[in-house]
Amino acid sequence: MKTETDSPMKDKHILIAVDETESSKGAVLYVADILGGFPGFRVTLLSIIPEPEEDFFDTAEEQAAWTRKNLEAAKAMLENYGQILNQAGFPPDKIQIRACVGETKEFADAILEAQRGMESCTVVVGRRHKTKTEEFLFGSTSTRLIREAKNCAIWVVE
Amino acid sequence: MTIETGGYTEKQLLRMIRQWVPRERVPQKVRIKDTADFFRVDYDDVVVLDGVPFFVRNNEREGRFGLEDEPKFWVKRSINLVTGGVKVLKWVFWERFSARIGDLVFECVRSPRKEARILELVRGRPDFMQGETVPDSTGNPLRILDYIRGKTLGEAILTLGADHQEFFYRYYPALLDEFIGVVEAIRFLHESGEKHGDIRRDHLIKDSATGRYRWIDFDFNYRHGASRFAYDLFGLGNILIYITGRGDVTTHRLLRDDPDVLNRLSEDDVNIVFHNRVANLKKVYPYIPDSLNRVLMHFAAGAPVYYDDTRELLEDLGEARDELFDNVK
């Protein structure tokens, strides 16, 4: 008889989109808490660096250095979050990390594009409390994810 | 340092100046100035850009941050001495600052590169200012802009109609059509991946040559959050509220002129950012159609949802326009 881990059933793929905020850390801890140790799940930790607009830099070199620095910081953050998941019972081979630059898209659209590409069934994000004015002027990734997502579940962790 | 003269002699330049300027305005002597530093370029100087001499006139002015008519030393009106055309010369002026709206602070830059990029993008369009970018003597992008004769949207609105009702039935439908046109222009920018960056009513000038509004001054950029264009949309909402109210309807004004209306307002009815401005204008002017007021309410403190992009705003404006035109038939 096959054990569960040998089952030909595909793992459920959970995509956790994170940044450096405490609310993102909360999203990782939530997944670790409720799914850690259960077989049949794999996780991708995704960090999208906001596209560095050239207008904010004096030179292209300065812009490239900013991107490199932020990508390295994102990778370090994702590795830390990977360890949290690992300690919670996710095997290392079920944890992937991915850091990329978010081109000109809205964050939510970039996350959903990644979700479609990876065929993940669930997207998990943290939500920081924002005032109405703040949400109006700067937007909200979780609100847009809920509006735009198709064929997947969105978990918003507050 | 060698100053570019374009091969023109002082005598030739004086002859050219006399061609375009009234006799009493012709200077005794022509000074050709280097283009590297706008502070060294004064009234009556000549600068040569890309081989073309420009006779410099006044600094442009702009009201901003509550200060009216602040001179912009890096923006100078001038006359192209070859064609006689009035041009606005805009030197590089790097500026990085934190803008504050209420408690919110965000990073902004003034970027000549951004404006140069957009000038290329909108070349030939009647809904944006036109111009070209040439290097100054140090290689920085200096913009040579067509001077637009006409009133800003803010100036134009206040003179229309004897009162709001007359304004609304007689002038507003055409204004709404014009507003939809300027939102279409911003949609073009956004779909091309660019923000305007500083959308406000005095950055729309009705070009007296074409009768159409043109967007001006797109050198600002702001560090956006989750939504790239939300701040531009906020600017569009403020303009729509302004033109629909025939100026801003403030709580202060209502307290003075119409306290009963003020008493009917709730905290949900004011502008989501500027709480002293009324967004729910139907409570002030009951003849405003529901569909139009619904658009205004997307910019109100009580809004349950916001516009994500200009496409959504334009869809609702189209519906509002149809209802408005049915009403005034």
Coordinates of C-alpha atoms in Angstrom, one line a residue:
Chain A
M1 CA 0.0 0.0 0.0
K2 CA 1.3 3.4 -0.9
T3 CA 1.8 5.9 1.9
E4 CA 0.3 9.3 1.6
T5 CA 3.6 10.8 0.6
D6 CA 4.0 8.3 -2.2
S7 CA 0.5 9.2 -3.5
P8 CA 0.3 10.2 -7.1
M9 CA -2.1 13.0 -6.0
K10 CA -0.5 16.4 -6.8
D11 CA 0.4 18.5 -3.8
K12 CA -1.8 21.6 -3.2
H13 CA 0.3 24.5 -4.1
I14 CA 0.1 27.5 -1.7
L15 CA 1.5 30.8 -2.8
I16 CA 2.4 33.2 0.0
A17 CA 3.2 36.8 -1.3
V18 CA 5.3 38.7 1.2
D19 CA 7.2 41.9 1.8
E20 CA 9.1 43.2 4.7
T21 CA 6.1 44.1 6.8
E22 CA 4.9 42.5 10.0
S23 CA 1.6 41.6 8.4
S24 CA 3.5 39.5 5.8
K25 CA 5.3 37.7 8.6
G26 CA 1.9 37.1 10.1
A27 CA 0.7 35.4 6.9
V28 CA 3.7 33.1 6.9
L29 CA 3.1 32.2 10.5
Y30 CA -0.5 31.5 9.8
V31 CA 0.2 29.0 7.0
A32 CA 2.9 27.5 9.2
D33 CA 0.4 27.1 12.0
I34 CA -2.5 25.6 10.2
L35 CA -0.7 23.5 7.4
G36 CA 2.7 22.7 8.9
G37 CA 3.2 19.0 9.3
F38 CA 0.4 18.0 7.0
P39 CA 1.3 16.1 3.9
G40 CA 0.0 17.1 0.5
F41 CA 1.0 20.8 0.5
R42 CA 3.9 22.7 -1.0
V43 CA 4.5 26.4 -0.6
T44 CA 6.1 29.1 -2.8
L45 CA 7.2 32.2 -1.0
L46 CA 7.1 35.1 -3.4
S47 CA 8.5 38.6 -3.0
I48 CA 7.9 41.2 -5.7
I49 CA 10.2 44.3 -5.5
P50 CA 8.4 47.4 -6.6
E51 CA 9.7 48.4 -10.0
P52 CA 12.3 51.1 -9.5
E53 CA 11.2 54.0 -11.7
E54 CA 14.1 55.6 -13.4
D55 CA 12.8 59.1 -12.4
F56 CA 13.8 58.5 -8.8
F57 CA 17.5 57.9 -9.7
D58 CA 20.2 60.1 -11.0
T59 CA 21.9 57.3 -13.1
A60 CA 21.1 53.9 -14.5
E61 CA 23.9 52.5 -12.3
E62 CA 22.3 53.8 -9.2
Q63 CA 19.0 52.3 -10.2
A64 CA 20.6 48.9 -10.9
A65 CA 22.4 49.0 -7.5
W66 CA 19.1 49.7 -5.8
T67 CA 17.5 46.7 -7.5
R68 CA 20.4 44.4 -6.6
K69 CA 20.3 45.5 -3.0
N70 CA 16.6 45.0 -2.7
L71 CA 16.6 41.7 -4.4
E72 CA 19.3 40.4 -2.1
A73 CA 17.4 41.7 1.0
A74 CA 14.2 40.0 -0.4
K75 CA 16.0 36.7 -0.8
A76 CA 17.4 36.8 2.7
M77 CA 13.9 37.6 4.0
L78 CA 12.4 34.7 2.0
E79 CA 15.1 32.3 3.3
N80 CA 14.1 33.3 6.9
Y81 CA 10.5 32.7 6.1
G82 CA 11.4 29.3 4.5
Q83 CA 13.0 28.3 7.8
I84 CA 9.8 29.2 9.7
L85 CA 7.9 26.9 7.4
N86 CA 10.5 24.2 7.7
Q87 CA 10.4 24.3 11.5
A88 CA 6.7 24.0 11.3
G89 CA 6.9 20.8 9.4
F90 CA 7.1 21.6 5.7
P91 CA 9.9 19.5 4.2
P92 CA 12.6 21.6 2.5
D93 CA 11.7 20.2 -0.9
K94 CA 8.2 21.5 -0.5
I95 CA 9.3 25.1 0.0
Q96 CA 10.3 27.3 -2.9
I97 CA 11.4 30.9 -2.8
R98 CA 11.2 33.5 -5.6
A99 CA 12.1 37.2 -5.6
C100 CA 11.5 39.3 -8.7
V101 CA 11.0 42.9 -9.8
G102 CA 7.4 43.9 -10.4
E103 CA 7.8 45.7 -13.8
T104 CA 5.0 48.2 -14.5
K105 CA 2.1 46.1 -13.2
E106 CA 0.1 46.6 -10.0
F107 CA 1.4 44.3 -7.3
A108 CA -1.8 42.4 -7.2
D109 CA -1.7 41.7 -10.9
A110 CA 1.9 40.6 -10.7
I111 CA 1.0 38.2 -7.9
L112 CA -2.0 36.8 -9.8
E113 CA 0.2 36.4 -12.9
A114 CA 2.7 34.4 -10.8
Q115 CA -0.3 32.4 -9.3
R116 CA -1.5 31.4 -12.8
G117 CA 2.0 30.5 -13.9
M118 CA 2.6 28.3 -10.9
E119 CA -1.0 26.9 -10.9
S120 CA -1.2 27.5 -7.2
C121 CA -4.7 27.0 -5.8
T122 CA -4.4 29.5 -3.0
V123 CA -2.8 32.9 -2.5
V124 CA -2.0 34.1 1.0
V125 CA -1.2 37.7 1.8
G126 CA -1.0 39.7 5.0
R127 CA -3.0 42.9 5.4
R128 CA -1.8 45.9 7.2
H129 CA -4.5 48.1 8.6
K130 CA -4.8 51.3 6.5
T131 CA -7.0 54.3 6.9
K132 CA -9.6 54.9 4.2
T133 CA -7.6 57.8 2.8
E134 CA -4.4 55.7 2.7
E135 CA -6.2 52.9 0.9
F136 CA -7.7 55.4 -1.5
L137 CA -4.5 57.2 -2.4
F138 CA -2.1 54.2 -2.4
G139 CA -4.4 51.3 -3.1
S140 CA -4.6 48.0 -1.4
T141 CA -3.1 44.8 -2.8
S142 CA -5.4 42.5 -0.8
T143 CA -8.5 44.3 -1.9
R144 CA -7.5 44.1 -5.5
L145 CA -6.5 40.5 -5.2
I146 CA -10.0 39.7 -3.9
R147 CA -11.6 41.6 -6.8
E148 CA -9.5 40.2 -9.6
A149 CA -8.6 36.6 -8.6
K150 CA -10.1 33.8 -10.7
N151 CA -10.0 30.1 -10.1
C152 CA -8.1 30.4 -6.8
A153 CA -8.7 31.1 -3.2
I154 CA -7.4 34.2 -1.5
W155 CA -6.5 34.1 2.2
V156 CA -6.0 37.6 3.7
V157 CA -4.4 37.4 7.1
E158 CA -4.9 40.3 9.4
Chain B
M1 CA 33.9 78.7 -21.5
T2 CA 32.6 79.0 -25.1
I3 CA 29.0 80.1 -25.3
E4 CA 27.0 78.7 -28.2
T5 CA 26.0 81.6 -30.5
G6 CA 24.8 79.5 -33.4
G7 CA 27.0 81.7 -35.6
Y8 CA 24.7 84.7 -35.0
T9 CA 26.4 88.1 -34.6
E10 CA 25.0 90.7 -32.2
K11 CA 23.9 92.8 -35.1
Q12 CA 22.0 90.0 -36.7
L13 CA 20.3 89.1 -33.4
L14 CA 19.2 92.7 -32.8
R15 CA 17.7 92.8 -36.3
M16 CA 15.8 89.6 -35.6
I17 CA 14.6 90.9 -32.2
R18 CA 13.3 94.1 -33.9
Q19 CA 11.2 91.8 -36.2
W20 CA 9.2 90.3 -33.4
V21 CA 9.3 92.9 -30.6
P22 CA 7.8 96.4 -30.3
R23 CA 10.4 99.1 -30.8
E24 CA 10.3 100.2 -27.1
R25 CA 11.0 96.6 -26.0
V26 CA 14.2 96.2 -28.1
P27 CA 17.3 96.2 -25.8
Q28 CA 20.2 98.4 -26.5
K29 CA 22.6 95.5 -26.4
V30 CA 22.2 91.8 -26.9
R31 CA 23.7 89.4 -24.4
I32 CA 24.0 85.8 -25.4
K33 CA 24.1 83.6 -22.3
D34 CA 25.2 80.1 -21.7
T35 CA 22.3 77.7 -21.1
A36 CA 23.8 75.7 -18.2
D37 CA 22.5 77.8 -15.3
F38 CA 19.0 79.3 -15.5
F39 CA 19.8 81.7 -12.7
R40 CA 22.2 83.5 -15.0
V41 CA 19.7 83.9 -17.8
D42 CA 17.7 87.1 -17.4
Y43 CA 15.0 89.1 -19.2
D44 CA 16.3 90.4 -22.6
D45 CA 19.0 87.8 -22.8
V46 CA 19.4 85.5 -25.8
V47 CA 20.1 81.8 -25.5
V48 CA 20.9 79.6 -28.4
L49 CA 19.5 76.1 -28.3
D50 CA 20.2 73.5 -31.0
G51 CA 21.3 76.4 -33.3
V52 CA 18.1 78.4 -32.7
P53 CA 18.2 81.8 -30.9
F54 CA 15.5 82.5 -28.2
F55 CA 14.9 86.0 -26.8
V56 CA 14.2 85.5 -23.1
R57 CA 11.2 87.3 -21.5
N58 CA 9.7 86.8 -18.0
N59 CA 9.8 83.8 -15.7
E60 CA 6.6 81.8 -15.6
R61 CA 4.7 81.8 -12.4
E62 CA 2.5 79.3 -10.7
G63 CA 0.3 79.2 -7.6
R64 CA 1.2 76.2 -5.5
F65 CA 1.0 75.1 -1.9
G66 CA -1.2 78.1 -1.1
L67 CA 1.3 80.5 -2.5
E68 CA 0.0 82.4 -5.4
D69 CA 2.1 83.4 -8.4
E70 CA 5.4 82.0 -7.2
P71 CA 8.0 82.7 -9.9
K72 CA 9.5 79.6 -11.5
F73 CA 13.0 80.7 -12.3
W74 CA 13.7 77.6 -14.3
V75 CA 10.8 78.3 -16.6
K76 CA 11.1 81.3 -18.9
R77 CA 8.9 82.6 -21.6
S78 CA 10.8 83.4 -24.8
I79 CA 10.5 84.2 -28.5
N80 CA 12.0 82.0 -31.1
L81 CA 13.9 84.6 -33.1
V82 CA 13.7 82.5 -36.3
T83 CA 9.9 82.0 -36.4
G84 CA 8.6 84.6 -33.9
G85 CA 6.7 81.8 -32.0
V86 CA 6.3 82.2 -28.3
K87 CA 7.9 79.3 -26.5
V88 CA 8.4 78.3 -22.9
L89 CA 11.9 77.2 -22.0
K90 CA 12.0 74.8 -19.1
W91 CA 15.5 74.2 -17.6
V92 CA 16.4 71.2 -15.6
F93 CA 15.4 71.7 -12.0
W94 CA 16.0 68.6 -9.8
E95 CA 13.7 68.5 -6.9
R96 CA 13.1 65.7 -4.4
F97 CA 10.7 66.2 -1.6
S98 CA 8.1 64.6 0.7
A99 CA 4.6 65.6 -0.2
R100 CA 2.1 65.5 2.7
I101 CA -1.7 65.0 2.4
G102 CA -3.2 64.9 5.8
D103 CA -1.2 62.4 7.8
L104 CA 0.2 60.7 4.7
V105 CA 3.7 61.4 3.5
F106 CA 5.0 60.2 0.1
E107 CA 8.2 60.8 -1.9
C108 CA 8.0 62.9 -5.0
V109 CA 10.5 64.0 -7.6
R110 CA 10.5 66.6 -10.3
S111 CA 12.0 64.7 -13.2
P112 CA 12.9 66.5 -16.5
R113 CA 13.5 63.0 -18.0
K114 CA 9.9 62.0 -17.3
E115 CA 8.6 65.1 -19.0
A116 CA 10.9 64.6 -22.0
R117 CA 9.7 61.0 -22.3
I118 CA 6.0 62.0 -22.2
L119 CA 6.5 64.9 -24.7
E120 CA 7.7 62.2 -27.1
L121 CA 4.8 59.9 -26.3
V122 CA 2.2 62.6 -26.8
R123 CA 3.7 64.3 -29.9
G124 CA 0.9 65.5 -32.2
R125 CA -1.9 64.9 -29.7
P126 CA -4.3 67.9 -29.2
D127 CA -4.9 67.0 -25.5
F128 CA -1.3 67.5 -24.2
M129 CA 1.1 70.4 -24.4
Q130 CA 3.6 70.0 -27.2
G131 CA 7.3 70.5 -27.2
E132 CA 10.7 69.1 -27.8
T133 CA 13.7 68.4 -25.7
V134 CA 17.2 69.6 -26.5
P135 CA 20.4 69.4 -24.4
D136 CA 21.6 72.5 -22.6
S137 CA 25.3 73.3 -22.7
T138 CA 26.0 70.6 -20.1
G139 CA 23.9 68.0 -21.7
N140 CA 20.9 68.2 -19.4
P141 CA 17.4 67.9 -21.0
L142 CA 16.0 71.4 -21.6
R143 CA 12.4 71.4 -22.9
I144 CA 11.2 73.9 -25.5
L145 CA 7.4 74.0 -25.1
D146 CA 4.7 75.6 -27.2
Y147 CA 3.1 78.5 -25.3
I148 CA -0.6 77.8 -24.9
R149 CA -2.9 80.8 -25.0
G150 CA -6.0 80.2 -23.0
K151 CA -7.6 79.9 -19.6
T152 CA -7.0 77.2 -17.1
L153 CA -10.0 75.0 -16.3
G154 CA -10.2 76.6 -12.8
E155 CA -10.5 80.1 -14.3
A156 CA -13.0 79.1 -17.0
I157 CA -15.6 77.4 -14.7
L158 CA -16.2 80.2 -12.3
T159 CA -17.5 82.7 -14.9
L160 CA -20.1 80.4 -16.4
G161 CA -23.8 80.9 -15.5
A162 CA -25.6 83.4 -13.2
D163 CA -26.1 80.7 -10.6
H164 CA -25.4 77.0 -10.2
Q165 CA -28.7 75.8 -11.7
E166 CA -28.2 77.9 -14.9
F167 CA -24.6 76.8 -15.1
F168 CA -25.6 73.1 -14.7
Y169 CA -28.3 73.0 -17.3
R170 CA -26.7 75.4 -19.8
Y171 CA -22.9 74.7 -19.6
Y172 CA -22.3 71.6 -17.6
P173 CA -23.2 69.0 -20.3
A174 CA -20.5 70.3 -22.6
L175 CA -18.1 70.6 -19.7
L176 CA -18.7 67.0 -18.8
D177 CA -17.9 66.0 -22.4
E178 CA -14.7 68.0 -22.2
F179 CA -13.8 66.4 -18.9
I180 CA -14.4 62.9 -20.4
G181 CA -12.0 63.9 -23.1
V182 CA -9.3 64.9 -20.7
V183 CA -9.8 61.6 -18.7
E184 CA -9.4 59.8 -22.0
A185 CA -6.0 61.6 -22.4
I186 CA -4.9 60.4 -19.0
R187 CA -6.1 56.9 -19.8
F188 CA -3.7 57.0 -22.8
L189 CA -0.8 58.0 -20.5
H190 CA -1.7 55.2 -18.0
E191 CA -2.0 52.6 -20.7
S192 CA 1.4 53.7 -21.9
G193 CA 2.8 53.1 -18.4
E194 CA 3.1 56.8 -17.5
K195 CA 1.6 58.8 -14.7
H196 CA 0.8 62.5 -15.1
G197 CA 1.9 63.0 -11.5
D198 CA 0.4 66.4 -10.8
I199 CA -3.2 66.4 -11.9
R200 CA -5.0 69.6 -10.9
R201 CA -7.3 72.0 -12.5
D202 CA -4.7 74.6 -13.3
H203 CA -2.7 72.0 -15.2
L204 CA -5.5 72.0 -17.8
I205 CA -5.5 74.9 -20.3
K206 CA -8.2 75.4 -22.9
D207 CA -6.1 76.2 -26.0
S208 CA -7.8 79.1 -27.7
A209 CA -6.3 77.9 -31.0
T210 CA -8.1 74.6 -30.9
G211 CA -10.9 75.1 -28.3
R212 CA -9.7 71.9 -26.5
Y213 CA -8.1 71.4 -23.1
R214 CA -4.5 70.4 -23.0
W215 CA -2.7 68.8 -20.0
I216 CA 0.5 70.6 -19.0
D217 CA 3.4 70.0 -16.6
F218 CA 4.0 66.3 -16.4
D219 CA 7.5 66.4 -14.8
F220 CA 6.3 65.3 -11.3
N221 CA 6.4 61.7 -10.2
Y222 CA 5.3 60.2 -7.0
R223 CA 6.4 57.0 -5.3
H224 CA 3.2 54.9 -5.7
G225 CA 2.0 52.2 -3.4
A226 CA 0.0 49.1 -4.3
S227 CA -1.9 51.1 -6.9
R228 CA 0.3 52.9 -9.5
F229 CA -2.3 55.4 -10.7
A230 CA -4.4 56.0 -7.6
Y231 CA -3.0 59.5 -7.0
D232 CA -3.7 60.5 -10.6
L233 CA -7.3 59.3 -10.1
F234 CA -7.6 61.3 -7.0
G235 CA -6.6 64.4 -9.0
L236 CA -9.3 63.6 -11.6
G237 CA -11.9 63.2 -8.9
N238 CA -11.0 66.6 -7.4
I239 CA -11.4 68.2 -10.8
L240 CA -14.8 66.5 -11.4
I241 CA -16.1 67.6 -8.0
Y242 CA -14.8 71.1 -8.8
I243 CA -16.5 71.5 -12.2
T244 CA -19.7 69.8 -11.0
G245 CA -20.0 72.2 -8.1
R246 CA -19.0 75.2 -10.2
G247 CA -16.1 75.6 -7.8
D248 CA -15.4 73.8 -4.6
V249 CA -18.4 73.7 -2.3
T250 CA -16.9 74.0 1.1
T251 CA -18.5 73.3 4.5
H252 CA -17.4 76.8 5.5
R253 CA -19.3 78.3 2.6
L254 CA -22.4 76.3 3.4
L255 CA -22.2 77.3 7.1
R256 CA -22.3 80.9 6.0
D257 CA -24.7 80.7 3.1
D258 CA -26.9 77.6 3.5
P259 CA -26.7 76.1 7.0
D260 CA -29.7 73.9 6.4
V261 CA -27.9 72.1 3.7
L262 CA -24.8 71.7 5.9
N263 CA -27.0 70.1 8.6
R264 CA -28.2 67.5 6.1
L265 CA -24.6 66.4 5.4
S266 CA -23.0 63.5 7.1
E267 CA -19.3 62.8 7.5
D268 CA -19.6 60.4 4.6
D269 CA -20.5 63.2 2.2
V270 CA -17.2 65.1 2.2
N271 CA -14.2 64.6 0.0
I272 CA -12.2 61.6 1.2
V273 CA -9.0 63.6 1.6
F274 CA -10.1 67.2 1.9
H275 CA -12.8 67.0 4.6
N276 CA -13.9 70.6 4.1
R277 CA -15.0 70.0 0.5
V278 CA -18.4 68.5 -0.2
A279 CA -18.4 65.5 -2.6
N280 CA -22.0 64.5 -2.3
L281 CA -23.2 67.5 -4.3
K282 CA -26.7 66.1 -4.9
K283 CA -27.4 67.1 -1.3
V284 CA -26.6 70.6 -2.2
Y285 CA -28.0 70.7 -5.8
P286 CA -30.8 68.1 -5.9
Y287 CA -31.1 68.3 -9.7
I288 CA -27.7 66.5 -10.2
P289 CA -28.6 63.1 -11.7
D290 CA -28.0 60.0 -9.6
S291 CA -25.6 58.4 -12.0
L292 CA -23.4 61.5 -11.9
N293 CA -23.5 61.7 -8.1
R294 CA -22.6 58.0 -7.9
V295 CA -19.3 58.9 -9.7
L296 CA -18.7 61.8 -7.3
M297 CA -19.3 59.5 -4.3
H298 CA -16.4 57.3 -5.3
F299 CA -14.3 60.3 -4.1
A300 CA -16.3 60.7 -0.8
A301 CA -15.3 59.8 2.7
G302 CA -18.1 57.2 2.7
A303 CA -17.1 55.5 -0.5
P304 CA -17.2 51.7 -0.1
V305 CA -15.1 51.2 -3.3
Y306 CA -12.7 53.3 -5.3
Y307 CA -11.8 53.5 -9.0
D308 CA -8.8 51.3 -9.8
D309 CA -8.2 52.8 -13.2
T310 CA -9.5 55.4 -15.7
R311 CA -11.4 52.7 -17.7
E312 CA -13.8 52.2 -14.7
L313 CA -14.1 55.9 -14.2
L314 CA -14.8 56.5 -18.0
E315 CA -17.5 53.8 -18.0
D316 CA -19.4 55.5 -15.2
L317 CA -18.9 58.9 -16.7
G318 CA -20.4 57.7 -20.0
E319 CA -23.5 56.5 -18.1
A320 CA -23.7 59.8 -16.2
R321 CA -23.4 61.7 -19.5
D322 CA -26.2 59.7 -21.1
E323 CA -28.5 60.4 -18.1
L324 CA -27.6 64.0 -18.1
F325 CA -28.2 64.5 -21.8
D326 CA -31.6 62.8 -21.4
N327 CA -32.5 65.2 -18.6
V328 CA -31.6 68.4 -20.4
K329 CA -33.2 67.4 -23.7

